[in-house]
Amino acid sequence: MSAFADEATRRDVDVSEKPRAEGSLPAVRIGICGLGTVGSGTVNVMARNCEEIAARCGRPVEIVQVGARRDNPDCDMTTLNVTREIFDVANNPDVDVLVELIGGTTVARELVLTAIANGKHVVTANKALIAEHGNELFAAAADKGVTIAYEAAVAGGIPIIKSLREGLVGNRIQWLAGIINGTGNYILTEMREKGRSFEEALAQAQALGYAEADPTFDVEGIDAAHKLVIMASLAFGMPLAFDKVYTEGISGVAREDIQYADELGYRIKHLGIARRTNHGVELRVHPTLIPQRRLIANVNGVMNAVLVNGDAVGPTLYYGAGAGAEATASAVIADIVDVARTLNVRPDQRVPLAGVTQASQGNLDDVLPMAETETSYYMRISAFDKPGVMSKVATICSDQGISIEALIQHEPAEDEELVPVVLLTSRAREAQLQEAVNQIEALDSIQGPVVRIRVEPLG
Ligand code: HSE
């Protein structure tokens, strides 16, 4: 154990002592790295609610150092001990808990590994770091007997990590499905409610500061895939498997598909879905038709929501702000308090917070290839308005064991040779559906690619 770990242990409570009055324990000393939106939100909320936070921890919590490249006018810099060199914080023997809010994966990984090597507990809001390097970081933390807490990495202020790890711990989780990217949800909501195109809605999201300057992570589903694997690892007790997630963004969703979905009684949402099957785990992020009557179908704008189905509790829904300075700070501070509370307990009796803490349940080593997953599908086909087209499409579907459950075809517009035909299918394996799509696209009476969007009943 390093000198720093010794120091951290020395500051733990001796539980053989009689209970002491609140506030008589030494303060838990926090070092924050990164003073952007979430960092300044954390500083502000900690200052505003310091009395409540200390009471809930059973000891004061003090920010002893902040590592930030530049000042942030959104918080009172005069109260902070700032260094421009973030590794000073990871190497500072007066810091018990390092709060990593710098983002990215390269420097952040090195920073967190340094903090762990120095015996510090870590709180992070960095989903990419946990999703891509979590297995390595958790192993390092376990070796040093320290905690990595990451509530703020998934769905901002919604306590979904705590719910999966603690509130639902008695359940076998069957599946979860979440709207876990606020920018994507805002864009789809604008397209539906205001009839905007994807490009217009994205520009609006950028103007409002929701989307990043490079919005690829938001609109191509990478941000959601990071969050999904973190939730799946806790729900199913499996390692983080970011490279195995099927990821499809919303940039291909067209206004008319949103309108047809409405006509059929569905909403299109960008979902991250993790499902346990007899053959392995489905991990997928893609636009999805969901029935309008589901609560989650009515989660709009930048809000996030996660639906978790446990065998004992049934479906449960968690809703709230998935981003924003103070909403995310709420989750960061919850982790700081959790870590502080564990320091009040004898080290061998602490509930581990890092990594995969549940026993693996079933055949979960295998993440299913997308071709093996099973859902229903929405298809939009551009067909020439000629006799026999529908019967050919129906025959192809039926040959693949796919039944057509609903169909929309309006009269073609004047002077329009092509007519959109919209289908909802029965559940089918992705591989069968893909074969049907290939055959439909090869028909002379069809033009262009078949648009297809997966459908989930979520019931
Ligand atoms: N860019 C993310 C979103 C916020 O739009 O939801 C932080 O995860």
mmCIF file of C-alpha atoms in Angstrom, residues 162-356:
data_model
loop_
_atom_site.group_PDB
_atom_site.id
_atom_site.type_symbol
_atom_site.label_atom_id
_atom_site.label_comp_id
_atom_site.label_asym_id
_atom_site.label_seq_id
_atom_site.Cartn_x
_atom_site.Cartn_y
_atom_site.Cartn_z
ATOM 1 C CA LYS A 162 -27.669 3.676 -7.894
ATOM 2 C CA SER A 163 -31.040 2.254 -8.940
ATOM 3 C CA LEU A 164 -29.425 -0.627 -10.830
ATOM 4 C CA ARG A 165 -26.817 -1.303 -8.185
ATOM 5 C CA GLU A 166 -28.934 -0.865 -5.074
ATOM 6 C CA GLY A 167 -32.659 -0.241 -5.582
ATOM 7 C CA LEU A 168 -33.129 -3.145 -8.006
ATOM 8 C CA VAL A 169 -30.461 -5.418 -6.582
ATOM 9 C CA GLY A 170 -32.986 -8.124 -5.660
ATOM 10 C CA ASN A 171 -34.104 -8.487 -9.259
ATOM 11 C CA ARG A 172 -32.918 -10.414 -12.238
ATOM 12 C CA ILE A 173 -32.952 -7.638 -14.825
ATOM 13 C CA GLN A 174 -34.563 -8.848 -18.061
ATOM 14 C CA TRP A 175 -33.999 -5.771 -20.173
ATOM 15 C CA LEU A 176 -33.519 -2.051 -20.083
ATOM 16 C CA ALA A 177 -34.155 0.595 -22.699
ATOM 17 C CA GLY A 178 -33.228 4.234 -22.441
ATOM 18 C CA ILE A 179 -33.395 7.610 -24.114
ATOM 19 C CA ILE A 180 -29.888 8.446 -22.991
ATOM 20 C CA ASN A 181 -28.810 11.225 -25.325
ATOM 21 C CA GLY A 182 -30.629 14.503 -24.775
ATOM 22 C CA THR A 183 -29.378 16.125 -27.965
ATOM 23 C CA GLY A 184 -30.717 13.274 -30.104
ATOM 24 C CA ASN A 185 -34.036 13.343 -28.277
ATOM 25 C CA TYR A 186 -34.285 17.105 -28.777
ATOM 26 C CA ILE A 187 -33.678 16.708 -32.520
ATOM 27 C CA LEU A 188 -36.309 13.962 -32.917
ATOM 28 C CA THR A 189 -38.799 15.981 -30.855
ATOM 29 C CA GLU A 190 -38.261 19.091 -32.999
ATOM 30 C CA MET A 191 -38.667 17.034 -36.181
ATOM 31 C CA ARG A 192 -41.959 15.626 -34.939
ATOM 32 C CA GLU A 193 -43.462 18.684 -33.282
ATOM 33 C CA LYS A 194 -42.277 21.418 -35.646
ATOM 34 C CA GLY A 195 -41.855 19.426 -38.854
ATOM 35 C CA ARG A 196 -38.163 20.404 -39.058
ATOM 36 C CA SER A 197 -35.669 18.363 -41.089
ATOM 37 C CA PHE A 198 -32.830 16.602 -39.287
ATOM 38 C CA GLU A 199 -30.378 19.295 -40.436
ATOM 39 C CA GLU A 200 -32.619 22.147 -39.238
ATOM 40 C CA ALA A 201 -33.206 20.517 -35.854
ATOM 41 C CA LEU A 202 -29.485 19.835 -35.417
ATOM 42 C CA ALA A 203 -28.640 23.465 -36.209
ATOM 43 C CA GLN A 204 -31.212 24.525 -33.608
ATOM 44 C CA ALA A 205 -29.692 22.144 -31.013
ATOM 45 C CA GLN A 206 -26.277 23.628 -31.734
ATOM 46 C CA ALA A 207 -27.583 27.188 -31.444
ATOM 47 C CA LEU A 208 -29.053 26.340 -28.027
ATOM 48 C CA GLY A 209 -25.760 24.801 -26.907
ATOM 49 C CA TYR A 210 -27.165 21.259 -26.532
ATOM 50 C CA ALA A 211 -25.132 19.600 -29.269
ATOM 51 C CA GLU A 212 -21.355 19.608 -29.243
ATOM 52 C CA ALA A 213 -19.570 21.661 -31.945
ATOM 53 C CA ASP A 214 -18.773 18.241 -33.446
ATOM 54 C CA PRO A 215 -22.097 16.522 -32.836
ATOM 55 C CA THR A 216 -20.996 13.098 -34.121
ATOM 56 C CA PHE A 217 -21.023 11.418 -30.692
ATOM 57 C CA ASP A 218 -24.571 12.640 -30.083
ATOM 58 C CA VAL A 219 -26.197 12.005 -33.452
ATOM 59 C CA GLU A 220 -24.344 8.836 -34.450
ATOM 60 C CA GLY A 221 -25.157 7.059 -31.191
ATOM 61 C CA ILE A 222 -21.638 6.784 -29.728
ATOM 62 C CA ASP A 223 -22.528 8.747 -26.585
ATOM 63 C CA ALA A 224 -25.573 6.513 -26.084
ATOM 64 C CA ALA A 225 -23.476 3.367 -26.678
ATOM 65 C CA HIS A 226 -21.052 4.469 -23.938
ATOM 66 C CA LYS A 227 -23.926 4.889 -21.499
ATOM 67 C CA LEU A 228 -25.637 1.656 -22.548
ATOM 68 C CA VAL A 229 -22.633 -0.595 -21.862
ATOM 69 C CA ILE A 230 -22.193 0.956 -18.434
ATOM 70 C CA MET A 231 -25.808 0.191 -17.526
ATOM 71 C CA ALA A 232 -25.644 -3.303 -19.056
ATOM 72 C CA SER A 233 -22.519 -4.176 -17.063
ATOM 73 C CA LEU A 234 -24.364 -3.397 -13.836
ATOM 74 C CA ALA A 235 -27.712 -4.874 -14.867
ATOM 75 C CA PHE A 236 -26.254 -8.179 -16.036
ATOM 76 C CA GLY A 237 -22.991 -8.441 -14.092
ATOM 77 C CA MET A 238 -20.923 -8.523 -17.264
ATOM 78 C CA PRO A 239 -17.694 -6.789 -18.285
ATOM 79 C CA LEU A 240 -17.923 -3.523 -20.181
ATOM 80 C CA ALA A 241 -18.233 -4.462 -23.852
ATOM 81 C CA PHE A 242 -18.240 -1.161 -25.727
ATOM 82 C CA ASP A 243 -16.738 -2.634 -28.906
ATOM 83 C CA LYS A 244 -19.648 -5.095 -29.150
ATOM 84 C CA VAL A 245 -22.511 -2.603 -29.173
ATOM 85 C CA TYR A 246 -24.446 -2.288 -32.434
ATOM 86 C CA THR A 247 -24.626 1.481 -32.965
ATOM 87 C CA GLU A 248 -26.846 3.375 -35.386
ATOM 88 C CA GLY A 249 -27.521 7.114 -35.062
ATOM 89 C CA ILE A 250 -30.442 9.350 -35.983
ATOM 90 C CA SER A 251 -28.912 11.162 -38.946
ATOM 91 C CA GLY A 252 -30.847 8.912 -41.361
ATOM 92 C CA VAL A 253 -34.275 9.478 -39.778
ATOM 93 C CA ALA A 254 -36.545 11.336 -42.212
ATOM 94 C CA ARG A 255 -39.480 13.598 -41.368
ATOM 95 C CA GLU A 256 -41.891 11.374 -43.284
ATOM 96 C CA ASP A 257 -40.919 8.325 -41.189
ATOM 97 C CA ILE A 258 -41.799 10.258 -38.038
ATOM 98 C CA GLN A 259 -45.160 11.160 -39.622
ATOM 99 C CA TYR A 260 -45.893 7.584 -40.757
ATOM 100 C CA ALA A 261 -44.937 6.297 -37.308
ATOM 101 C CA ASP A 262 -47.474 8.748 -35.810
ATOM 102 C CA GLU A 263 -50.140 7.481 -38.201
ATOM 103 C CA LEU A 264 -49.449 3.915 -37.036
ATOM 104 C CA GLY A 265 -49.641 4.915 -33.343
ATOM 105 C CA TYR A 266 -45.871 5.026 -32.676
ATOM 106 C CA ARG A 267 -43.124 7.533 -31.842
ATOM 107 C CA ILE A 268 -39.565 7.261 -33.105
ATOM 108 C CA LYS A 269 -37.055 7.490 -30.259
ATOM 109 C CA HIS A 270 -33.335 6.862 -30.228
ATOM 110 C CA LEU A 271 -32.962 4.020 -27.728
ATOM 111 C CA GLY A 272 -30.135 2.138 -26.116
ATOM 112 C CA ILE A 273 -31.413 -1.389 -25.488
ATOM 113 C CA ALA A 274 -29.814 -4.180 -23.440
ATOM 114 C CA ARG A 275 -31.696 -7.454 -23.259
ATOM 115 C CA ARG A 276 -30.934 -10.833 -21.788
ATOM 116 C CA THR A 277 -31.857 -13.745 -24.075
ATOM 117 C CA ASN A 278 -31.248 -17.490 -23.808
ATOM 118 C CA HIS A 279 -28.382 -17.162 -26.280
ATOM 119 C CA GLY A 280 -26.586 -14.094 -24.955
ATOM 120 C CA VAL A 281 -27.057 -10.383 -24.455
ATOM 121 C CA GLU A 282 -28.374 -7.929 -27.005
ATOM 122 C CA LEU A 283 -26.602 -4.557 -26.857
ATOM 123 C CA ARG A 284 -27.886 -2.106 -29.419
ATOM 124 C CA VAL A 285 -28.420 1.593 -30.022
ATOM 125 C CA HIS A 286 -30.701 2.648 -32.858
ATOM 126 C CA PRO A 287 -33.806 4.663 -33.783
ATOM 127 C CA THR A 288 -36.840 2.676 -32.620
ATOM 128 C CA LEU A 289 -40.600 2.864 -33.087
ATOM 129 C CA ILE A 290 -42.313 2.569 -29.708
ATOM 130 C CA PRO A 291 -46.051 2.619 -29.020
ATOM 131 C CA GLN A 292 -47.300 6.156 -28.295
ATOM 132 C CA ARG A 293 -49.098 4.935 -25.165
ATOM 133 C CA ARG A 294 -45.838 4.096 -23.365
ATOM 134 C CA LEU A 295 -44.692 6.781 -20.911
ATOM 135 C CA ILE A 296 -41.202 6.698 -22.391
ATOM 136 C CA ALA A 297 -42.620 7.541 -25.837
ATOM 137 C CA ASN A 298 -43.673 10.882 -24.343
ATOM 138 C CA VAL A 299 -40.237 11.872 -23.035
ATOM 139 C CA ASN A 300 -39.453 14.897 -25.163
ATOM 140 C CA GLY A 301 -36.860 17.595 -25.714
ATOM 141 C CA VAL A 302 -33.502 17.136 -24.020
ATOM 142 C CA MET A 303 -34.908 14.965 -21.229
ATOM 143 C CA ASN A 304 -33.611 11.430 -20.636
ATOM 144 C CA ALA A 305 -35.473 8.363 -19.396
ATOM 145 C CA VAL A 306 -34.527 4.767 -18.687
ATOM 146 C CA LEU A 307 -37.013 1.899 -18.494
ATOM 147 C CA VAL A 308 -35.743 -1.093 -16.517
ATOM 148 C CA ASN A 309 -37.636 -4.368 -16.353
ATOM 149 C CA GLY A 310 -36.811 -6.597 -13.394
ATOM 150 C CA ASP A 311 -38.330 -10.037 -12.779
ATOM 151 C CA ALA A 312 -39.669 -9.063 -9.365
ATOM 152 C CA VAL A 313 -40.531 -5.392 -9.728
ATOM 153 C CA GLY A 314 -41.698 -5.382 -13.369
ATOM 154 C CA PRO A 315 -41.159 -2.241 -15.441
ATOM 155 C CA THR A 316 -39.767 0.849 -13.693
ATOM 156 C CA LEU A 317 -39.093 4.217 -15.321
ATOM 157 C CA TYR A 318 -36.471 6.811 -14.372
ATOM 158 C CA TYR A 319 -36.839 10.288 -15.854
ATOM 159 C CA GLY A 320 -34.931 13.545 -15.582
ATOM 160 C CA ALA A 321 -32.318 15.882 -16.963
ATOM 161 C CA GLY A 322 -29.571 13.983 -18.754
ATOM 162 C CA ALA A 323 -27.151 16.906 -18.914
ATOM 163 C CA GLY A 324 -26.603 20.411 -17.589
ATOM 164 C CA ALA A 325 -24.296 21.913 -14.985
ATOM 165 C CA GLU A 326 -26.282 21.418 -11.810
ATOM 166 C CA ALA A 327 -28.223 18.304 -12.835
ATOM 167 C CA THR A 328 -24.941 16.502 -13.508
ATOM 168 C CA ALA A 329 -23.394 18.047 -10.377
ATOM 169 C CA SER A 330 -26.243 16.440 -8.433
ATOM 170 C CA ALA A 331 -24.957 13.015 -9.515
ATOM 171 C CA VAL A 332 -21.283 13.926 -8.944
ATOM 172 C CA ILE A 333 -22.063 15.050 -5.395
ATOM 173 C CA ALA A 334 -24.139 11.926 -4.736
ATOM 174 C CA ASP A 335 -21.019 9.910 -5.540
ATOM 175 C CA ILE A 336 -18.827 12.120 -3.343
ATOM 176 C CA VAL A 337 -21.245 11.549 -0.462
ATOM 177 C CA ASP A 338 -21.307 7.797 -1.144
ATOM 178 C CA VAL A 339 -17.526 7.639 -1.090
ATOM 179 C CA ALA A 340 -17.389 9.783 2.048
ATOM 180 C CA ARG A 341 -19.865 7.470 3.765
ATOM 181 C CA THR A 342 -17.815 4.408 2.900
ATOM 182 C CA LEU A 343 -14.880 6.058 4.670
ATOM 183 C CA ASN A 344 -16.983 6.015 7.845
ATOM 184 C CA VAL A 345 -17.121 2.218 7.689
ATOM 185 C CA ARG A 346 -14.362 -0.277 8.375
ATOM 186 C CA PRO A 347 -12.582 -0.896 5.048
ATOM 187 C CA ASP A 348 -13.464 -4.615 5.004
ATOM 188 C CA GLN A 349 -17.156 -3.814 5.422
ATOM 189 C CA ARG A 350 -17.479 -1.260 2.638
ATOM 190 C CA VAL A 351 -19.938 -1.940 -0.119
ATOM 191 C CA PRO A 352 -17.791 -1.992 -3.219
ATOM 192 C CA LEU A 353 -18.754 0.736 -5.640
ATOM 193 C CA ALA A 354 -16.306 0.020 -8.411
ATOM 194 C CA GLY A 355 -16.743 -2.263 -11.323
ATOM 195 C CA VAL A 356 -19.030 -5.179 -11.730
#
